PDB file of C-alpha atoms in Angstrom:
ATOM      1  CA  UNK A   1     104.148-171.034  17.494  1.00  0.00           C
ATOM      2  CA  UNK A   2     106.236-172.594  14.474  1.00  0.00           C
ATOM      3  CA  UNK A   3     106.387-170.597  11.879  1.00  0.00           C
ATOM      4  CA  UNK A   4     108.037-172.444   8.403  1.00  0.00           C
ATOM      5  CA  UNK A   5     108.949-170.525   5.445  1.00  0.00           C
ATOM      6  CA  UNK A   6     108.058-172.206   1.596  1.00  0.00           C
ATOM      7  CA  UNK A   7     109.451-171.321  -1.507  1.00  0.00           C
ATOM      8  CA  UNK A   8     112.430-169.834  -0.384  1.00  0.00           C
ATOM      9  CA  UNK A   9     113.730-169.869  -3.641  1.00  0.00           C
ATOM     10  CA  UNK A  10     111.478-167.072  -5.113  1.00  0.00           C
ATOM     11  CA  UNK A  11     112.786-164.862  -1.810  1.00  0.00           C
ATOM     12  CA  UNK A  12     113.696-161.425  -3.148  1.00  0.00           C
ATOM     13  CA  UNK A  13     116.649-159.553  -2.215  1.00  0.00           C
ATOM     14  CA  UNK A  14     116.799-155.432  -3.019  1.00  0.00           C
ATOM     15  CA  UNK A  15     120.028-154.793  -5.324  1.00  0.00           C
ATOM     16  CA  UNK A  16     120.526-156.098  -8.999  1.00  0.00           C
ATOM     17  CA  UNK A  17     121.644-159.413  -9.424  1.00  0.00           C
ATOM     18  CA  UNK A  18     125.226-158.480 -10.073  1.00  0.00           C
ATOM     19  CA  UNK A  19     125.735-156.278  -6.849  1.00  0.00           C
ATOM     20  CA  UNK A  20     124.456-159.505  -4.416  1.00  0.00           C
ATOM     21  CA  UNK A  21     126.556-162.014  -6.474  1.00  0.00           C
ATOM     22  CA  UNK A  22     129.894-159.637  -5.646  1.00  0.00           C
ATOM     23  CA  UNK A  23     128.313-159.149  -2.028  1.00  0.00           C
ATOM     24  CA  UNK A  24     128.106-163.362  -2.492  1.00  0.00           C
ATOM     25  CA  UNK A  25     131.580-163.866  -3.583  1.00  0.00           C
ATOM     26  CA  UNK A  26     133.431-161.693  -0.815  1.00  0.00           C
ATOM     27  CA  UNK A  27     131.795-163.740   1.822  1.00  0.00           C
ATOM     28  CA  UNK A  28     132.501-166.618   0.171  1.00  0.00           C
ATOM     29  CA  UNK A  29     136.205-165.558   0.801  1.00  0.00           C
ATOM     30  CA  UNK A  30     136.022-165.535   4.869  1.00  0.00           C
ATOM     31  CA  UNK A  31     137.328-168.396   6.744  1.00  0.00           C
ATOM     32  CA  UNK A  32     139.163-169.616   9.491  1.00  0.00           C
ATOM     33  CA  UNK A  33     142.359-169.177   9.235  1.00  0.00           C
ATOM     34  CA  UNK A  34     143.888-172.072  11.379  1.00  0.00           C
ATOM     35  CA  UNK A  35     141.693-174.523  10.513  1.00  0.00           C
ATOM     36  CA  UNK A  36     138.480-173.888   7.921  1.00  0.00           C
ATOM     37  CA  UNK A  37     136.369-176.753   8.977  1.00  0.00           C
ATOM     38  CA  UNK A  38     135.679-174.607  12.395  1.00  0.00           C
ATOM     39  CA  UNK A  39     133.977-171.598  10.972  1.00  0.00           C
ATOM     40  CA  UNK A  40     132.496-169.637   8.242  1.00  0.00           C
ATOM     41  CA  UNK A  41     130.120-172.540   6.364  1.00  0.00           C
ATOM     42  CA  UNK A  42     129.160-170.883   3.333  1.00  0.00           C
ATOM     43  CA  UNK A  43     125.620-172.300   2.686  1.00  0.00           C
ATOM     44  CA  UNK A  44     124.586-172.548  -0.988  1.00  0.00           C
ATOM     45  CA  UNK A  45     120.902-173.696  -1.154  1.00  0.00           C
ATOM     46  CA  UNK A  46     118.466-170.736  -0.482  1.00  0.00           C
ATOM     47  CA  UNK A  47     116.226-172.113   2.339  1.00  0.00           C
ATOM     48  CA  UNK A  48     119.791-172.236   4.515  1.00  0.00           C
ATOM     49  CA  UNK A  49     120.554-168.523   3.327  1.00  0.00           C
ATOM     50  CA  UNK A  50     117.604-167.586   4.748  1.00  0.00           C
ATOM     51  CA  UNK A  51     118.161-169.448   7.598  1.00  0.00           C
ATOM     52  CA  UNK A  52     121.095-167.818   8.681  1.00  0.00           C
ATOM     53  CA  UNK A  53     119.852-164.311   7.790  1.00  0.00           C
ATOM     54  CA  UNK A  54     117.497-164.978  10.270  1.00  0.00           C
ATOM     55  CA  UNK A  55     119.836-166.352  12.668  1.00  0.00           C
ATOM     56  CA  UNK A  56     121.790-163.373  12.837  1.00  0.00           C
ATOM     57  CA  UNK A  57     118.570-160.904  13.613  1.00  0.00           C
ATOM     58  CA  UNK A  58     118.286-163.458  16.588  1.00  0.00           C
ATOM     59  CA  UNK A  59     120.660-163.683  19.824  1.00  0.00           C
ATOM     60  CA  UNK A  60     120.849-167.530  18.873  1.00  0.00           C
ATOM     61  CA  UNK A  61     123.477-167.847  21.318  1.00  0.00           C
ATOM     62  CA  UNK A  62     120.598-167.197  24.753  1.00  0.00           C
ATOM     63  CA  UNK A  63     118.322-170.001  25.566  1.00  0.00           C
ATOM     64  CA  UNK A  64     115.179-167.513  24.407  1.00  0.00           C
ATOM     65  CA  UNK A  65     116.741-167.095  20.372  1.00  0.00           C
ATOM     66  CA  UNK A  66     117.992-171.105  20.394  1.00  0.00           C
ATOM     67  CA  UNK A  67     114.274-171.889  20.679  1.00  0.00           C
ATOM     68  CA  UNK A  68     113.146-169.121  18.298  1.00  0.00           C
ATOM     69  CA  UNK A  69     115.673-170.209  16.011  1.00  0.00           C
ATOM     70  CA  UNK A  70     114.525-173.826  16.957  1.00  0.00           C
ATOM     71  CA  UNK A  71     110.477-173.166  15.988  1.00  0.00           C
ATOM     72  CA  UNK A  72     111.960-171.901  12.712  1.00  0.00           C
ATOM     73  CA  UNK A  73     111.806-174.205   9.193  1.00  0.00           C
ATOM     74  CA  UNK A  74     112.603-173.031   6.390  1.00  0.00           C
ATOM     75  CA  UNK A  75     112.115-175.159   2.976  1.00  0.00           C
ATOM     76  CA  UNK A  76     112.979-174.846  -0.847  1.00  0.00           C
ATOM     77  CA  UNK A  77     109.423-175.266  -2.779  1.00  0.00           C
ATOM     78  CA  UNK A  78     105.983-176.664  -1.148  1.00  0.00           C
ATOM     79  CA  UNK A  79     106.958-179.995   0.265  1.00  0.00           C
ATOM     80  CA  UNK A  80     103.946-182.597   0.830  1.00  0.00           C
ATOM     81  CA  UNK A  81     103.471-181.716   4.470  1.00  0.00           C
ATOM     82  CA  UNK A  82     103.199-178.415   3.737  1.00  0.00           C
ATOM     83  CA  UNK A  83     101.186-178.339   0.284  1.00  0.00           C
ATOM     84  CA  UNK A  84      97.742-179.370   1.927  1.00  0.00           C
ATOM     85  CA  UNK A  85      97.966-176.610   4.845  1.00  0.00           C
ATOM     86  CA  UNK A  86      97.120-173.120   4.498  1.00  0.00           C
ATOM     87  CA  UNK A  87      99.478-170.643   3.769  1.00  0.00           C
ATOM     88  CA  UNK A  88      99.640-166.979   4.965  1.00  0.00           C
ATOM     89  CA  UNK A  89     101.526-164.014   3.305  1.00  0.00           C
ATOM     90  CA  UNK A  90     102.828-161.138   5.563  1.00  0.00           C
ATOM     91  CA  UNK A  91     102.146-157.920   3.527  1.00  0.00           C
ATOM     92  CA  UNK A  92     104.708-156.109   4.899  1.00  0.00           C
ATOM     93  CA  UNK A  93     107.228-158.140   3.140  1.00  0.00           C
ATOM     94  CA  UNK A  94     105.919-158.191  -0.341  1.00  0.00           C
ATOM     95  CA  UNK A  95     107.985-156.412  -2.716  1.00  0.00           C
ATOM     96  CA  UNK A  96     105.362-153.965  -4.053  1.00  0.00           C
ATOM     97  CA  UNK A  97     104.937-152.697  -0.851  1.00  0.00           C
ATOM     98  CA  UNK A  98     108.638-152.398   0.346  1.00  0.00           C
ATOM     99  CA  UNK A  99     111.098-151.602  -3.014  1.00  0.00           C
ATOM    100  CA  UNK A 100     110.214-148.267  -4.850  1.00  0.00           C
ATOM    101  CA  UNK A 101     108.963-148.633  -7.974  1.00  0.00           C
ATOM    102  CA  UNK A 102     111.624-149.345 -10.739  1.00  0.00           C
ATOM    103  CA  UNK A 103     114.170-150.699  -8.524  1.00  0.00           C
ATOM    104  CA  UNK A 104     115.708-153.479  -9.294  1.00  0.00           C
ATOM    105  CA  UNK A 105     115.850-156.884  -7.213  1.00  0.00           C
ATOM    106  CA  UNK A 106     117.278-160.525  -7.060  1.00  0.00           C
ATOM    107  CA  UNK A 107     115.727-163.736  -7.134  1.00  0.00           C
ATOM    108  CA  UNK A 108     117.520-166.015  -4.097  1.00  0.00           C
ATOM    109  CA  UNK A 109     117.295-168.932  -6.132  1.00  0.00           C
ATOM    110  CA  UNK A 110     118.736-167.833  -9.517  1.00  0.00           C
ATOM    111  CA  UNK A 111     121.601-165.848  -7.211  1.00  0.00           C
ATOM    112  CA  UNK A 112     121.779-169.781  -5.546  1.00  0.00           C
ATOM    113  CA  UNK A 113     121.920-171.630  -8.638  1.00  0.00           C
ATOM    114  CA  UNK A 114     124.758-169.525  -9.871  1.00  0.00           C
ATOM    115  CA  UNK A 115     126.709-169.771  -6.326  1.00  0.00           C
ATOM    116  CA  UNK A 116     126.813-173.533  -7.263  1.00  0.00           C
ATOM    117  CA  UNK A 117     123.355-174.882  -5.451  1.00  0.00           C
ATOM    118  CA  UNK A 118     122.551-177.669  -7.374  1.00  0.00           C
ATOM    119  CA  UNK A 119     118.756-178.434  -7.415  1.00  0.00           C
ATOM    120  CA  UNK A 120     117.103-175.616  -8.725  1.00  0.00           C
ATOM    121  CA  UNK A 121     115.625-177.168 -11.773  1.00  0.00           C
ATOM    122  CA  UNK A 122     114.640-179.974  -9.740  1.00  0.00           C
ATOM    123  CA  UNK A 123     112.921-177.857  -7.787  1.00  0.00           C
ATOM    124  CA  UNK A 124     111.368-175.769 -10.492  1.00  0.00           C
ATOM    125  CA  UNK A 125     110.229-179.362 -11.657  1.00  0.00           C
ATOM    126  CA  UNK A 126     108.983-180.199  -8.574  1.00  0.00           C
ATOM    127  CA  UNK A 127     107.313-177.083  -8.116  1.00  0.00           C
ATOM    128  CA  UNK A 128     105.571-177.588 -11.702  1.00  0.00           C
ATOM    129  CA  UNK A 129     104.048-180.765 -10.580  1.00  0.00           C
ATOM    130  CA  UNK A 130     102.561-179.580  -7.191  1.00  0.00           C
ATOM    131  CA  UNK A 131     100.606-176.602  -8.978  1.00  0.00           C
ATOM    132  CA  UNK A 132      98.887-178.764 -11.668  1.00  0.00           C
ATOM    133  CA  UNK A 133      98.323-181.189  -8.945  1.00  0.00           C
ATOM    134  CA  UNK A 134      96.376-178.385  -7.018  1.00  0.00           C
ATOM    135  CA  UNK A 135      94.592-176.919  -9.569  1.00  0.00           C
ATOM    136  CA  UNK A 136      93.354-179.683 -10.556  1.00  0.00           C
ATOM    137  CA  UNK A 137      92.016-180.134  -6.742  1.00  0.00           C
ATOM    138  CA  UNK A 138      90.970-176.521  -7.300  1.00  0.00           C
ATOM    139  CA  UNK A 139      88.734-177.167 -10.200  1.00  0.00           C
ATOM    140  CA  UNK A 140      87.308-180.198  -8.383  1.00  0.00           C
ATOM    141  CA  UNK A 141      86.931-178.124  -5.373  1.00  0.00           C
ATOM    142  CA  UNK A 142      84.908-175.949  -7.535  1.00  0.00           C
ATOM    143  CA  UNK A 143      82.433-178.117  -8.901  1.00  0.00           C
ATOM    144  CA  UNK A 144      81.921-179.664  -5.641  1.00  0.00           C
ATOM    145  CA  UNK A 145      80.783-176.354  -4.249  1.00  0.00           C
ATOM    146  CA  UNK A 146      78.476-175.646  -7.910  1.00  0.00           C
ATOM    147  CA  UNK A 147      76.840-179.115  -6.902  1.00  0.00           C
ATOM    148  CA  UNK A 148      76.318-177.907  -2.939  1.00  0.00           C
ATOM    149  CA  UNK A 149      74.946-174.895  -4.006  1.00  0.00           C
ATOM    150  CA  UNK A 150      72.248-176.708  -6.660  1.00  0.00           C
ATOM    151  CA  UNK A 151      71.467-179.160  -4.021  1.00  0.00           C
ATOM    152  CA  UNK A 152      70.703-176.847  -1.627  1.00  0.00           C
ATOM    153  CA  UNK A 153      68.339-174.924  -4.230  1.00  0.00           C
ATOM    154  CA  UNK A 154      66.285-177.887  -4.800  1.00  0.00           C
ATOM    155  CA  UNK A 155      65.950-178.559  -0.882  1.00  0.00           C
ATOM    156  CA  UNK A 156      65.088-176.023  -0.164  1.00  0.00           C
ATOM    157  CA  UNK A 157      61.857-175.991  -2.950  1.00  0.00           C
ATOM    158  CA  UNK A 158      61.240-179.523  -1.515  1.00  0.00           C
ATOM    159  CA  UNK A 159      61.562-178.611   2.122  1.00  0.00           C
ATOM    160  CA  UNK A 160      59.325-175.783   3.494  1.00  0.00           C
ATOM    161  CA  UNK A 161      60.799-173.105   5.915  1.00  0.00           C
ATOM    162  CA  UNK A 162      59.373-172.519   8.975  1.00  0.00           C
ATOM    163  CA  UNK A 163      60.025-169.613  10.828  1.00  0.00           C
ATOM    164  CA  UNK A 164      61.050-170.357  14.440  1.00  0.00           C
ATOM    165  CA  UNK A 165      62.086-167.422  16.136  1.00  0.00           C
ATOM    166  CA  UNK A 166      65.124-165.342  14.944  1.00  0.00           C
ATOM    167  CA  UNK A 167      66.068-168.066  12.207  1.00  0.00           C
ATOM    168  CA  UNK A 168      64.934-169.827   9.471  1.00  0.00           C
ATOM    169  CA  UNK A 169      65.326-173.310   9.986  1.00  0.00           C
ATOM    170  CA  UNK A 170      64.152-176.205   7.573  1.00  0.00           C
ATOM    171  CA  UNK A 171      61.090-178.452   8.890  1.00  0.00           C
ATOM    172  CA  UNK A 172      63.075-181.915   8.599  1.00  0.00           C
ATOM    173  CA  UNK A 173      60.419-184.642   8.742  1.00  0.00           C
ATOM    174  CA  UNK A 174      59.391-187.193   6.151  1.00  0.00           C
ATOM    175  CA  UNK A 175      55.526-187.025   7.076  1.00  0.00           C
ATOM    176  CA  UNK A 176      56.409-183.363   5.870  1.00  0.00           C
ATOM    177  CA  UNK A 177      57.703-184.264   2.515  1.00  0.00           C
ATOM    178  CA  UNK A 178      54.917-186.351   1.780  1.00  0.00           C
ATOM    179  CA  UNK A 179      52.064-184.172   2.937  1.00  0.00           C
TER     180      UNK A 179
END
């Protein structure tokens, strides 16, 4: 299966802001020594932090982890592919559930956005837009289903119920109606 992580800006990581910047800044340090453009690519944006987090609980370098690591997206907000499917939450992650109470955390994005990624107003923007845009399609959702429900009152006053066996099933016919 594919599996694609949204919002990966709002990812938490345990540790006050201050301690993962440092953490930040000394890896920002490594390179290779010879020649830099061969190793250590310091990835700013958070969706590519994540990324290689992941990588490196994967052996990426077998056939078996290049394909996990292959069926694995990871995006910055709810882009419009994404934004009409439905989205699951694994519990075991949630922050609630994992950090004791009173402990303090960092927001990936803020922690990006000082590390010099440059889009995360745009993305907050962005972001903005795409949850008025679905609640509005929320409360239209939900007026749709308060019109099912008082249609299917007043059937089923016009339309007698016979019983049939285990179920009750509506008798469909016009002659019916009119009788």
């Amino acid at each position: 299966k594919k599996v694609c992580v949204v919002r990966c800006e709002q990812l938490e990581v345990s540790g006050r802001f201050i301690r993962n910047k440092m953490k930040f800044l000394r890896f920002l340090n490594k390179k290779h020594m010879t020649n830099p453009k061969r190793g250590h690519f310091h990835y700013r944006s958070p969706h590519k932090i994540f990324w290689r987090v992941v990588r490196g609980m994967l052996p990426y370098k077998t056939n078996r982890g290049a394909k996990a690591l292959q069926r694995l997206r990871c995006v910055d907000g709810i882009p419009p592919p994404f934004d009409r499917k439905k989205r699951f939450c694994n519990p075991s992650s949630l922050r609630n559930l994992r950090l004791a109470p009173g402990r303090r955390y960092t927001v990936l994005g803020e922690l990006s956005n000082e590390m010099g990624w440059k889009h995360f107003e745009l993305v907050k923007e962005l972001e903005a837009k795409r949850k008025e845009k679905s609640a509005l399609w929320w409360q239209k959702k939900q007026q749709l289903k308060k019109l099912q429900v008082a249609a299917t009152a007043i059937v089923d006053q016009i339309i007698p119920k016979i019983n049939l066996g285990d179920s009750n099933t509506r008798l469909g016919s016009l002659a019916d109606i009119k009788a």
